[in-house]
């Protein structure tokens, strides 16, 4: 019964359109469920250090938004201070009771207040009162605690969206812009004018009806498809000149859908089955969208959006709609409910300064492209009628994932100063391009880039990288509806090896599982990160592994800049088996008369077990590379993709630092080079520590590479070692971060920290 009531309330609150209505619903329903005489909610206003009455039934309604209690004041203050519920029969006799005549609570005796906690933060207090002098029953208290815990997430969400601020008149007066909260999509700040783009046509609006003439409709569709193909092709040509291989692959995915006979056949079948071309298109696109949306993998879910976009483009052609191109000003900020990769490419070169998308996340294709193009981007801005933004001035803060509409002159000035500071830093970074990553006392480190699925910053060479330290080969596998053939793989690998030649390229063997799934090879597991992933899959499927190895070896012919790397190694035996298979593939090719060289082989240290056996593992291969993204999540038992525990995911945790130091020591003891290729390597605060530990190379996304170089060039190896020694004596990751930030500030590199790292 209680559970049912709880569920009902939570569902209703979920559906409430805004915070005020949600809170009013809560007080009404709770009062009913507990048969209390009053129920109220106070929310915490951190800036003012007080609790504000936000909703009530039973107290004076007129005081909503006005009744305020300082932190620590009254029984409400006590609940907040203790962060636990307080249940008393005669509130007015309690020493902490605060008399507040305007709220009109003189009649009430019993008081039960529970804190509303979200991720360790106190959001406010939920309170029920009763005339009768009796304590609330334990079950009632438990009910309220449970309800409060469930509602906390909703309240936090609504509060983040600025609803609380809107209720605060004082702040409204001070308001300097309308804040549009979202998620960071691509870093950087831009100021410009909004251009709203709309989908080319509305698939949903197409009615189902039979074709007038089946053959005519098929022909009509073929023509529309061909026109859409031309349109995408034109964008692709532009993309090719600006983007790297990996980002271009996103457009290849579009083309592949358009070029495949499958789509045409599917549509033809629908038309022959009795639907006119437009409805046939609607049905088939919907099927594909649903199929992709139902997949766990975020990357594949994104393909649903590609399909929807293509569907609309083909429909526009079918309806022979002349698409009106908006007027793009020189400082265009592109805004849409669903910004697509293609829409980015439609803006004339040099005009686009930033992006705001109503949907999507930092994994969306458009966010990946925006990062590659250096366009500050905010994703997932919901709750704002986008059409009303057209033509308005806007600031895009891609670091914090917020946009500011119609900013005041002062706010604009502040952001303008930030932009200038960044430009200066960029110029400085640009000037380092051809200089080595060398400390002031001549200690040299190699800086490589990571490329593949979510590569940042375009071509590795343009940032002065010495090679590719991690090529994630999942990309060629994800873009298809089946495993790619050896030859298809060879072509892609060859392209990268040729571009980078003679610089080294470390290609990692297929690392699917965990959060990376293939649509055509579904893996259903309760605990995917502890399941069948990386080398575990490929060793169970040597046929897939050997194809890939052969493709890599053949791609390397005449170039000889290939290294291979094995992911998710947990045990020595896995390395032994993998090496045997690589030797087998190599021998096969030699036997076939193909002149392939045996490459350098490395393995990733990303499972804690491998840290302890790093020496024995290193003995078997040519180099080690730390996958810190996974190593951190496994060491700290924190899912790398779970926002609820994101604050616990910390690369500066003392346990992580000790593990990293241990890996370097053991790798070097075995006489092998040690690299790191997780995100940690790109954080300026960590770069110094990694330098101090003795890593031979760091591999990171292209955008961050110049910053890492700047850090290295501003320190000596001796200082880095001393800093490392100091932080290894510290217990607290926050203290460690502060210590390192101070070191950067003192070296005049504070700008690197401000830029959101
Ligand atoms: C890592 O785990 O640090 C890593 C580089 O691999 P991925 O992020 O692809 O799992
Ligand atoms: Mg990994």
XYZ file of C-alpha atoms and ligand atoms in Angstrom:
768
model
C 0.000 0.000 0.000
C 2.728 2.403 1.074
C 4.848 1.378 -1.864
C 1.951 2.055 -4.189
C 1.392 5.519 -2.725
C 5.095 6.236 -2.984
C 5.213 5.185 -6.610
C 2.161 7.198 -7.466
C 3.542 10.351 -5.912
C 6.929 9.960 -7.581
C 5.271 9.362 -10.948
C 3.058 12.390 -10.590
C 5.963 14.575 -9.578
C 7.980 13.301 -12.517
C 5.260 14.432 -14.847
C 4.894 17.903 -13.303
C 5.863 20.623 -15.775
C 7.991 22.682 -13.393
C 9.469 22.800 -9.935
C 6.700 24.882 -8.369
C 3.996 22.513 -9.506
C 6.083 19.508 -8.508
C 6.561 20.847 -4.983
C 2.883 21.751 -4.634
C 1.990 18.229 -5.659
C 4.360 16.769 -3.104
C 2.942 18.739 -0.181
C -0.607 17.965 -1.190
C -0.028 14.225 -1.599
C 2.108 13.830 1.511
C -0.424 15.640 3.658
C -3.061 13.287 2.326
C -1.004 10.117 2.729
C 0.009 10.868 6.312
C -3.274 12.544 7.204
C -1.223 15.395 8.595
C -2.566 18.903 9.182
C 0.241 20.637 7.338
C 3.002 19.745 4.934
C 5.655 22.159 3.696
C 8.897 22.229 1.777
C 11.813 24.528 2.406
C 14.613 24.650 -0.141
C 18.117 25.702 0.601
C 19.424 28.926 -0.962
C 23.148 28.476 -0.711
C 24.032 31.970 -1.798
C 22.020 33.536 0.989
C 22.684 30.772 3.532
C 19.015 30.242 4.263
C 16.034 27.956 3.768
C 13.113 29.376 1.817
C 9.538 28.155 2.121
C 8.696 26.949 -1.376
C 5.396 25.101 -0.990
C 2.908 24.502 1.781
C -0.523 23.300 2.665
C -1.515 24.215 6.168
C 0.792 27.189 6.688
C 0.189 30.676 5.407
C 0.303 30.435 1.589
C 1.219 34.071 1.326
C 4.557 33.336 2.904
C 5.667 31.063 0.063
C 8.885 32.530 -1.276
C 9.008 34.935 1.672
C 9.404 32.876 4.845
C 13.119 32.314 5.330
C 15.198 30.719 8.037
C 18.923 31.193 8.303
C 20.989 28.003 8.250
C 20.916 26.533 11.757
C 17.829 28.556 12.748
C 14.758 26.818 14.153
C 13.839 23.169 13.872
C 14.230 23.357 10.116
C 17.782 24.572 10.676
C 18.389 21.697 13.067
C 17.245 19.096 10.516
C 19.581 20.730 7.996
C 22.502 20.848 10.367
C 22.174 17.240 11.476
C 21.150 16.001 8.054
C 18.768 13.543 9.711
C 15.071 13.490 10.440
C 13.639 15.012 13.589
C 10.333 13.782 14.982
C 8.897 15.514 18.067
C 5.499 15.720 19.691
C 5.587 19.295 21.056
C 7.613 21.445 18.735
C 7.057 24.688 20.576
C 8.682 23.352 23.703
C 11.852 22.387 21.901
C 14.791 24.681 22.826
C 15.594 25.204 19.156
C 12.015 26.226 18.224
C 11.899 29.526 16.374
C 8.734 31.552 16.627
C 7.716 32.815 13.192
C 4.244 34.344 13.611
C 3.645 35.112 9.930
C 3.656 31.457 8.897
C 0.746 30.795 11.246
C 1.772 27.538 12.797
C 0.652 28.261 16.363
C -1.899 25.447 16.301
C 0.567 22.753 15.438
C 2.333 20.612 17.977
C 3.774 17.538 16.319
C 6.690 18.145 13.928
C 8.449 15.769 11.591
C 11.162 17.145 9.343
C 13.353 15.142 6.972
C 16.289 16.420 4.957
C 16.144 16.232 1.149
C 19.569 14.928 0.211
C 20.951 14.504 -3.298
C 24.429 13.086 -3.882
C 25.558 14.199 -0.458
C 24.155 17.705 -0.879
C 21.337 19.081 1.259
C 18.678 20.489 -1.064
C 16.090 21.349 1.549
C 13.690 20.025 4.126
C 10.337 18.301 3.851
C 8.195 18.872 6.918
C 4.814 17.641 8.213
C 2.960 19.031 11.215
C -0.037 18.026 13.272
C -2.278 19.627 15.867
C -2.371 16.531 18.031
C 0.443 16.229 20.552
C 1.919 12.971 19.401
C 5.025 11.818 17.655
C 4.599 10.640 14.082
C 4.757 6.840 13.878
C 8.024 5.192 12.857
C 6.431 3.934 9.638
C 5.309 7.455 8.788
C 8.799 8.732 9.360
C 10.239 5.945 7.206
C 7.718 6.777 4.482
C 8.741 10.416 4.462
C 12.452 9.580 4.433
C 11.927 7.220 1.489
C 9.846 9.714 -0.410
C 12.324 12.492 0.183
C 15.202 10.342 -1.094
C 13.254 9.499 -4.231
C 12.220 13.066 -4.909
C 15.659 14.522 -4.317
C 16.846 13.701 -7.826
C 13.810 15.382 -9.378
C 14.216 18.460 -7.234
C 17.930 18.693 -7.983
C 17.170 18.442 -11.675
C 14.463 21.080 -11.579
C 16.564 23.329 -9.401
C 19.488 23.063 -11.750
C 17.198 24.285 -14.444
C 16.936 27.555 -12.669
C 13.369 27.337 -11.432
C 14.382 28.289 -7.924
C 16.237 31.307 -9.179
C 13.171 32.453 -11.056
C 11.184 32.459 -7.864
C 13.727 34.573 -6.095
C 12.793 38.143 -6.871
C 16.041 39.482 -5.563
C 18.023 37.472 -7.997
C 15.745 38.376 -10.797
C 16.668 41.961 -10.248
C 20.336 41.093 -10.367
C 19.877 38.881 -13.372
C 22.388 39.596 -16.092
C 21.149 37.107 -18.679
C 18.746 34.258 -19.058
C 20.654 31.088 -18.296
C 20.031 28.032 -20.461
C 21.499 25.086 -18.595
C 22.689 22.035 -20.520
C 25.626 19.652 -20.747
C 29.158 20.502 -21.942
C 29.494 19.304 -25.549
C 32.722 20.922 -26.711
C 34.949 23.229 -24.680
C 35.470 26.928 -25.268
C 33.471 30.135 -25.113
C 31.758 31.943 -27.987
C 29.600 35.038 -28.297
C 27.303 35.437 -31.274
C 23.788 35.585 -32.689
C 21.329 32.726 -32.745
C 20.364 31.075 -36.003
C 17.627 28.532 -35.387
C 17.566 25.601 -37.776
C 14.550 23.382 -38.234
C 14.300 19.834 -39.516
C 13.930 19.866 -43.311
C 10.579 18.036 -43.182
C 8.289 16.367 -40.682
C 8.102 12.599 -41.027
C 5.514 12.321 -38.297
C 3.045 14.396 -40.264
C 2.999 12.022 -43.235
C -0.361 10.190 -43.543
C -0.572 6.503 -44.425
C -2.219 5.997 -47.794
C -1.862 3.759 -50.830
C 0.219 4.785 -53.828
C -1.595 6.067 -56.898
C 0.796 4.189 -59.099
C 3.322 1.775 -57.597
C 5.974 2.168 -60.281
C 5.713 5.956 -60.258
C 6.177 6.015 -56.509
C 9.221 3.765 -56.661
C 10.727 6.000 -59.303
C 9.884 9.094 -57.300
C 11.611 7.629 -54.311
C 14.694 6.679 -56.287
C 15.012 10.261 -57.496
C 14.572 11.668 -53.987
C 17.181 9.286 -52.662
C 19.588 10.316 -55.331
C 19.004 14.021 -54.624
C 19.559 13.469 -50.898
C 22.731 11.583 -51.771
C 24.003 14.559 -53.770
C 23.190 16.877 -50.895
C 25.101 14.770 -48.375
C 27.920 14.259 -50.811
C 28.420 18.023 -51.097
C 28.625 18.307 -47.326
C 30.978 15.382 -47.205
C 33.356 17.039 -49.606
C 33.506 20.000 -47.269
C 33.914 17.765 -44.249
C 36.835 15.999 -45.915
C 38.822 19.192 -46.110
C 38.270 20.072 -42.463
C 38.047 16.817 -40.593
C 40.281 13.862 -39.873
C 39.676 10.315 -41.035
C 37.810 9.345 -37.918
C 35.398 12.254 -37.902
C 34.823 11.839 -41.587
C 33.724 8.336 -40.898
C 30.592 9.840 -39.373
C 29.696 11.166 -42.804
C 30.690 7.908 -44.406
C 28.022 6.350 -42.219
C 25.441 8.675 -43.777
C 26.597 7.835 -47.261
C 26.663 4.158 -46.550
C 23.015 4.243 -45.535
C 22.081 6.170 -48.674
C 24.166 4.032 -50.986
C 23.132 0.658 -49.692
C 20.607 -1.245 -51.737
C 18.993 -2.310 -48.466
C 17.227 0.984 -47.881
C 15.950 1.118 -51.461
C 14.800 -2.495 -51.290
C 13.043 -2.001 -47.990
C 11.168 1.013 -49.297
C 10.276 -0.695 -52.546
C 8.819 -3.592 -50.608
C 6.665 -1.235 -48.547
C 5.433 0.584 -51.652
C 4.584 -2.698 -53.319
C 2.875 -3.687 -50.097
C 0.472 -0.761 -50.448
C 2.029 2.422 -49.050
C 2.851 5.561 -50.993
C 6.502 6.564 -51.038
C 6.331 9.115 -48.193
C 4.625 6.717 -45.802
C 6.936 3.866 -46.821
C 9.851 6.099 -45.938
C 8.287 7.030 -42.615
C 7.772 3.388 -41.690
C 11.249 2.180 -42.633
C 13.037 5.103 -40.978
C 11.000 4.554 -37.836
C 11.992 0.883 -37.774
C 15.689 1.718 -38.002
C 15.423 4.501 -35.452
C 13.685 2.218 -32.959
C 16.208 -0.499 -33.533
C 19.142 1.791 -32.805
C 17.462 3.560 -29.936
C 16.862 0.283 -28.157
C 20.574 -0.500 -28.085
C 22.562 0.029 -24.899
C 25.570 1.524 -26.578
C 25.422 5.288 -26.696
C 27.366 5.507 -29.905
C 24.929 3.226 -31.661
C 21.975 5.071 -30.218
C 23.407 8.071 -31.974
C 22.958 6.349 -35.285
C 19.233 6.600 -34.695
C 19.647 10.328 -35.090
C 21.566 9.876 -38.346
C 18.662 7.846 -39.680
C 16.088 10.374 -38.585
C 18.040 13.187 -40.190
C 18.414 11.287 -43.433
C 14.744 10.363 -43.402
C 13.780 14.020 -43.141
C 16.156 14.993 -45.898
C 14.770 12.378 -48.272
C 11.228 13.391 -47.334
C 11.990 17.020 -48.123
C 13.122 15.870 -51.554
C 9.984 13.757 -52.018
C 7.837 16.721 -51.139
C 9.995 18.770 -53.533
C 10.370 21.281 -50.783
C 12.887 23.909 -51.586
C 14.826 24.101 -48.394
C 15.247 27.678 -47.408
C 18.694 28.297 -46.112
C 18.786 30.738 -43.236
C 20.879 33.892 -43.378
C 23.979 33.097 -41.409
C 25.633 36.082 -39.705
C 29.429 36.113 -39.319
C 29.152 35.037 -35.693
C 26.504 32.347 -36.030
C 25.514 30.300 -33.014
C 23.577 27.375 -34.407
C 20.570 26.439 -32.290
C 18.159 23.586 -32.897
C 16.113 21.052 -30.991
C 18.292 18.450 -32.600
C 21.439 19.799 -34.221
C 22.713 17.289 -36.750
C 26.214 16.716 -38.040
C 25.025 17.751 -41.499
C 23.544 21.022 -40.216
C 26.991 22.023 -38.938
C 28.475 21.550 -42.354
C 25.792 23.677 -44.010
C 26.991 26.883 -42.369
C 29.408 28.734 -44.677
C 33.005 28.309 -43.693
C 34.226 30.674 -41.005
C 30.750 31.834 -39.955
C 29.979 29.254 -37.301
C 31.172 30.130 -33.796
C 29.201 27.908 -31.451
C 26.392 25.386 -31.097
C 23.444 24.868 -28.758
C 21.448 21.668 -29.132
C 18.168 20.911 -27.416
C 18.934 17.222 -27.298
C 21.970 14.968 -27.204
C 24.959 14.579 -24.937
C 28.724 14.863 -25.121
C 28.763 11.542 -27.009
C 26.494 12.781 -29.780
C 27.979 12.902 -33.234
C 27.481 16.601 -33.366
C 29.464 17.037 -30.132
C 32.280 14.893 -31.489
C 32.368 17.011 -34.646
C 32.150 20.245 -32.699
C 35.168 19.235 -30.634
C 37.045 18.405 -33.800
C 36.142 21.777 -35.268
C 36.908 23.655 -32.052
C 33.325 24.949 -31.736
C 32.152 25.682 -28.186
C 29.011 23.602 -27.722
C 26.261 23.089 -25.182
C 24.104 19.990 -25.535
C 20.833 18.901 -23.958
C 19.320 22.346 -23.370
C 15.752 21.357 -22.635
C 12.801 23.337 -21.398
C 13.383 26.355 -23.622
C 11.194 27.073 -26.640
C 14.001 27.266 -29.118
C 12.025 29.199 -31.704
C 11.984 32.206 -29.408
C 15.756 32.467 -29.467
C 16.107 33.376 -33.155
C 18.276 36.404 -33.777
C 19.083 36.980 -30.108
C 22.547 37.508 -28.794
C 23.930 34.543 -26.881
C 27.037 33.404 -25.031
C 27.942 29.721 -25.308
C 29.994 28.423 -22.401
C 31.100 24.999 -23.553
C 33.226 24.444 -20.462
C 30.323 24.550 -18.066
C 27.581 23.475 -20.463
C 25.529 26.646 -20.258
C 24.366 29.363 -22.588
C 23.420 32.924 -21.631
C 20.693 34.567 -23.637
C 20.637 38.351 -24.150
C 23.598 38.921 -21.841
C 24.233 42.247 -20.115
C 27.194 44.329 -21.239
C 29.088 43.403 -18.099
C 28.589 39.694 -18.561
C 29.663 40.002 -22.172
C 32.783 41.850 -21.098
C 33.665 39.084 -18.647
C 33.327 36.413 -21.297
C 35.106 38.530 -23.894
C 38.078 38.763 -21.538
C 38.040 34.984 -21.170
C 37.980 34.551 -24.946
C 40.947 36.873 -25.313
C 42.866 35.049 -22.599
C 42.196 31.810 -24.445
C 43.285 33.223 -27.773
C 46.529 34.311 -26.215
C 47.042 30.880 -24.746
C 46.218 29.307 -28.116
C 48.781 31.452 -29.855
C 51.352 30.451 -27.300
C 50.391 26.813 -27.753
C 50.522 27.107 -31.525
C 54.071 28.419 -31.314
C 55.080 25.200 -29.528
C 53.943 23.015 -32.384
C 57.312 22.060 -33.721
C 59.182 22.151 -30.443
C 59.843 18.978 -28.473
C 58.141 18.102 -25.186
C 61.285 18.740 -23.216
C 61.730 19.916 -19.645
C 63.952 22.849 -18.793
C 66.650 20.419 -17.725
C 66.476 18.599 -21.076
C 64.418 15.562 -20.135
C 62.421 14.494 -23.171
C 59.061 12.859 -23.328
C 57.173 11.684 -26.386
C 53.663 13.069 -26.832
C 51.251 11.027 -28.907
C 47.580 11.381 -29.736
C 44.657 9.051 -29.288
C 42.489 8.631 -32.301
C 39.542 6.541 -33.362
C 36.003 6.846 -32.209
C 35.903 10.042 -30.215
C 38.978 11.753 -31.444
C 39.342 15.423 -30.645
C 41.057 18.140 -32.544
C 41.552 16.935 -36.084
C 44.733 15.579 -37.494
C 47.377 14.504 -34.995
C 50.112 16.133 -37.009
C 48.529 19.560 -36.856
C 49.165 19.695 -33.120
C 52.733 18.497 -33.353
C 52.195 14.943 -32.126
C 55.042 12.502 -32.528
C 52.683 9.732 -33.483
C 49.504 7.936 -32.513
C 49.701 6.311 -29.094
C 46.279 4.705 -29.265
C 44.165 4.010 -32.309
C 40.862 2.594 -31.151
C 39.983 0.125 -33.895
C 36.376 -0.166 -32.786
C 35.387 2.438 -35.393
C 35.604 0.283 -38.520
C 33.629 -2.358 -36.659
C 30.910 -0.028 -35.437
C 30.152 1.544 -38.771
C 28.925 -1.650 -40.351
C 26.135 -4.136 -40.032
C 28.599 -7.026 -39.831
C 32.238 -7.629 -39.007
C 34.396 -5.801 -41.545
C 36.400 -7.956 -43.893
C 40.175 -8.187 -43.658
C 40.461 -6.025 -46.754
C 38.031 -3.372 -45.489
C 40.062 -3.145 -42.342
C 43.355 -3.042 -44.199
C 42.233 -0.023 -46.211
C 41.326 1.975 -43.116
C 44.465 1.028 -41.226
C 46.615 1.761 -44.229
C 45.163 5.229 -44.515
C 46.175 6.079 -40.962
C 49.616 4.480 -41.195
C 50.334 6.319 -44.430
C 49.214 9.681 -43.072
C 51.406 9.312 -40.015
C 54.404 7.687 -41.684
C 57.197 7.648 -40.576
C 55.767 8.398 -37.150
C 54.685 5.402 -35.107
C 51.054 4.319 -34.792
C 49.919 2.071 -31.964
C 46.864 0.127 -33.067
C 44.880 -1.539 -30.385
C 43.175 -4.806 -31.181
C 39.398 -4.838 -30.976
C 38.166 -3.684 -27.560
C 34.413 -4.191 -27.583
C 32.240 -5.136 -24.635
C 31.802 -2.960 -21.565
C 30.205 0.186 -22.918
C 31.145 -0.486 -26.538
C 28.782 -2.823 -28.335
C 28.331 -3.851 -31.936
C 24.750 -3.896 -33.191
C 25.363 -7.167 -34.994
C 27.102 -8.829 -32.056
C 24.939 -8.109 -29.018
C 26.238 -9.049 -25.598
C 23.705 -9.133 -22.786
C 25.284 -9.075 -19.353
C 24.414 -7.894 -15.870
C 27.863 -6.428 -15.350
C 29.332 -5.636 -18.742
C 32.444 -3.931 -17.362
C 33.260 -7.099 -15.444
C 32.225 -9.308 -18.277
C 33.163 -10.343 -21.726
C 35.227 -7.488 -23.074
C 38.459 -6.624 -24.868
C 40.945 -9.412 -25.262
C 38.536 -11.859 -23.596
C 36.254 -11.678 -26.614
C 38.918 -11.781 -29.270
C 40.661 -14.751 -27.688
C 37.341 -16.593 -27.680
C 36.992 -15.676 -31.347
C 40.432 -16.171 -32.876
C 38.886 -15.947 -36.329
C 38.027 -12.272 -35.681
C 41.345 -11.579 -33.985
C 43.446 -13.154 -36.732
C 41.591 -11.244 -39.464
C 42.351 -8.028 -37.702
C 46.009 -8.886 -37.127
C 46.426 -9.853 -40.767
C 44.780 -6.601 -41.870
C 47.153 -4.588 -39.676
C 50.248 -6.462 -40.850
C 49.290 -6.026 -44.480
C 48.488 -2.352 -43.989
C 52.001 -1.898 -42.664
C 53.798 -3.220 -45.737
C 56.510 -0.838 -46.840
C 55.741 1.626 -44.035
C 56.871 -0.210 -40.939
C 55.438 2.262 -38.446
C 52.905 -0.110 -36.872
C 52.804 -1.268 -33.260
C 50.033 -3.448 -31.881
C 48.520 -3.257 -28.456
C 46.351 -5.699 -26.490
C 43.504 -4.335 -24.313
C 42.114 -5.585 -20.972
C 44.946 -7.944 -20.137
C 44.349 -9.638 -16.784
C 46.570 -12.718 -16.900
C 49.877 -13.824 -18.357
C 48.209 -16.637 -20.260
C 46.129 -14.151 -22.265
C 49.308 -12.513 -23.520
C 50.844 -15.856 -24.374
C 47.823 -16.954 -26.381
C 47.505 -13.573 -28.120
C 51.198 -13.604 -29.046
C 50.846 -17.117 -30.431
C 47.957 -15.991 -32.621
C 49.857 -12.933 -33.833
C 52.830 -15.141 -34.732
C 50.470 -17.510 -36.492
C 48.952 -14.693 -38.575
C 52.404 -13.389 -39.404
C 53.614 -16.812 -40.472
C 50.505 -17.401 -42.588
C 51.174 -14.216 -44.521
C 54.819 -15.109 -45.019
C 53.730 -18.522 -46.273
C 51.406 -16.782 -48.700
C 54.404 -14.893 -49.992
C 53.428 -11.530 -48.459
C 56.431 -9.720 -47.122
C 55.217 -8.532 -43.712
C 57.377 -7.397 -40.830
C 56.719 -8.449 -37.272
C 55.693 -5.287 -35.402
C 56.357 -4.131 -31.875
C 53.751 -5.487 -29.486
C 52.531 -3.793 -26.339
C 49.818 -4.402 -23.807
C 47.517 -2.232 -21.794
C 47.613 -2.101 -18.037
C 44.027 -1.289 -17.164
C 43.013 -4.076 -14.802
C 44.368 -3.929 -11.230
C 45.652 -7.517 -11.463
C 47.979 -6.437 -14.253
C 49.540 -3.767 -12.025
C 50.865 -6.470 -9.729
C 52.210 -8.535 -12.587
C 53.470 -5.633 -14.656
C 57.049 -6.955 -14.542
C 56.164 -10.429 -15.792
C 53.841 -8.989 -18.415
C 56.382 -6.440 -19.615
C 58.962 -9.198 -20.077
C 56.766 -10.738 -22.769
C 56.195 -7.638 -24.884
C 57.927 -4.499 -26.151
C 56.040 -1.843 -24.197
C 53.309 -1.173 -21.658
C 50.606 1.452 -21.926
C 48.364 2.363 -19.022
C 44.653 2.608 -19.834
C 43.891 4.940 -16.993
C 40.213 5.324 -17.885
C 39.586 1.719 -17.003
C 42.305 1.353 -14.404
C 40.778 4.158 -12.330
C 37.297 2.686 -12.550
C 38.483 -0.765 -11.507
C 40.802 0.453 -8.740
C 38.209 2.736 -7.215
C 35.185 0.568 -8.080
C 33.559 3.549 -9.785
C 31.768 3.139 -13.120
C 33.440 5.583 -15.499
C 30.107 6.472 -17.126
C 27.866 6.799 -14.090
C 27.160 10.458 -13.286
C 25.956 9.554 -9.797
C 29.428 8.556 -8.735
C 31.308 10.844 -11.101
C 32.823 12.857 -8.255
C 34.389 9.686 -6.880
C 36.104 8.967 -10.177
C 39.402 10.623 -9.446
C 42.712 10.043 -11.167
C 44.538 11.847 -8.391
C 43.386 9.374 -5.740
C 46.512 8.305 -3.825
C 45.824 4.652 -4.657
C 45.791 5.476 -8.373
C 49.029 7.445 -8.133
C 50.764 4.607 -6.302
C 49.552 2.101 -8.876
C 50.854 4.261 -11.724
C 54.229 4.658 -10.077
C 54.434 0.923 -9.523
C 53.687 0.215 -13.198
C 56.465 2.523 -14.375
C 58.945 0.977 -11.960
C 58.105 -2.594 -12.928
C 58.026 -1.825 -16.645
C 61.404 -0.142 -16.499
C 62.813 -2.969 -14.383
C 61.928 -5.283 -17.255
C 63.743 -2.890 -19.574
C 60.598 -1.772 -21.420
C 59.080 1.602 -22.252
C 55.971 2.657 -20.388
C 53.277 4.930 -21.768
C 49.855 6.093 -20.634
C 46.929 6.592 -22.986
C 43.912 7.354 -20.787
C 42.330 10.769 -20.316
C 44.447 11.329 -17.218
C 47.446 11.967 -19.451
C 45.732 15.064 -20.808
C 45.123 16.814 -17.510
C 47.747 19.475 -16.799
C 47.641 18.695 -13.062
C 48.418 15.052 -13.790
C 50.999 15.636 -16.526
C 53.542 16.870 -13.990
C 53.066 13.834 -11.792
C 53.334 11.438 -14.731
C 56.523 13.217 -15.737
C 57.854 12.812 -12.204
C 57.012 9.102 -12.240
C 59.139 8.575 -15.319
C 56.579 7.756 -18.017
C 58.345 7.622 -21.379
C 55.388 8.899 -23.360
C 51.904 10.294 -22.903
C 49.089 9.774 -25.358
C 45.990 11.945 -25.319
C 43.356 13.625 -27.455
C 44.831 16.046 -29.930
C 43.216 19.118 -28.433
C 44.977 18.719 -25.106
C 48.381 17.827 -26.437
C 49.760 21.369 -26.790
C 48.726 22.108 -23.209
C 50.594 19.085 -21.913
C 53.620 20.217 -23.893
C 53.419 23.679 -22.381
C 53.398 22.196 -18.885
C 56.394 19.970 -19.579
C 58.410 22.808 -21.096
C 57.830 24.997 -18.068
C 59.201 22.624 -15.456
C 62.303 20.627 -14.698
C 62.189 16.897 -14.137
C 63.624 17.552 -10.694
C 60.686 19.791 -9.724
C 58.251 17.231 -11.110
C 59.864 14.511 -8.993
C 59.795 16.712 -5.912
C 56.112 17.504 -6.455
C 55.360 13.827 -6.868
C 57.150 13.036 -3.611
C 55.138 15.707 -1.833
C 51.753 14.517 -3.080
C 52.524 10.871 -2.401
C 52.581 11.845 1.272
C 49.079 13.276 1.029
C 45.900 11.318 1.791
C 43.299 13.394 0.082
C 42.786 13.746 -3.701
C 41.435 17.274 -3.225
C 44.555 18.319 -1.363
C 46.631 16.758 -4.117
C 44.716 18.634 -6.809
C 45.099 21.944 -4.966
C 48.795 21.352 -4.515
C 49.291 20.684 -8.198
C 47.115 23.601 -9.260
C 49.179 25.861 -7.088
C 52.363 24.607 -8.733
C 50.865 25.436 -12.137
C 49.672 28.856 -10.983
C 53.132 29.657 -9.633
C 54.670 28.710 -12.956
C 52.310 31.167 -14.650
C 50.129 28.420 -16.118
C 46.902 29.179 -14.266
C 45.140 29.674 -17.602
C 45.392 25.939 -18.225
C 43.372 25.134 -15.145
C 40.750 27.766 -15.830
C 40.148 26.271 -19.226
C 38.104 23.598 -17.535
C 40.677 20.892 -16.924
C 41.579 3.384 -21.109
O 40.886 2.531 -20.585
O 42.211 4.254 -20.469
C 41.712 3.455 -22.566
C 42.597 4.242 -23.132
O 40.881 2.695 -23.290
P 39.324 3.005 -23.546
O 39.044 4.375 -23.012
O 39.132 2.880 -25.008
O 38.679 1.917 -22.742
Mg 40.200 0.795 -21.684
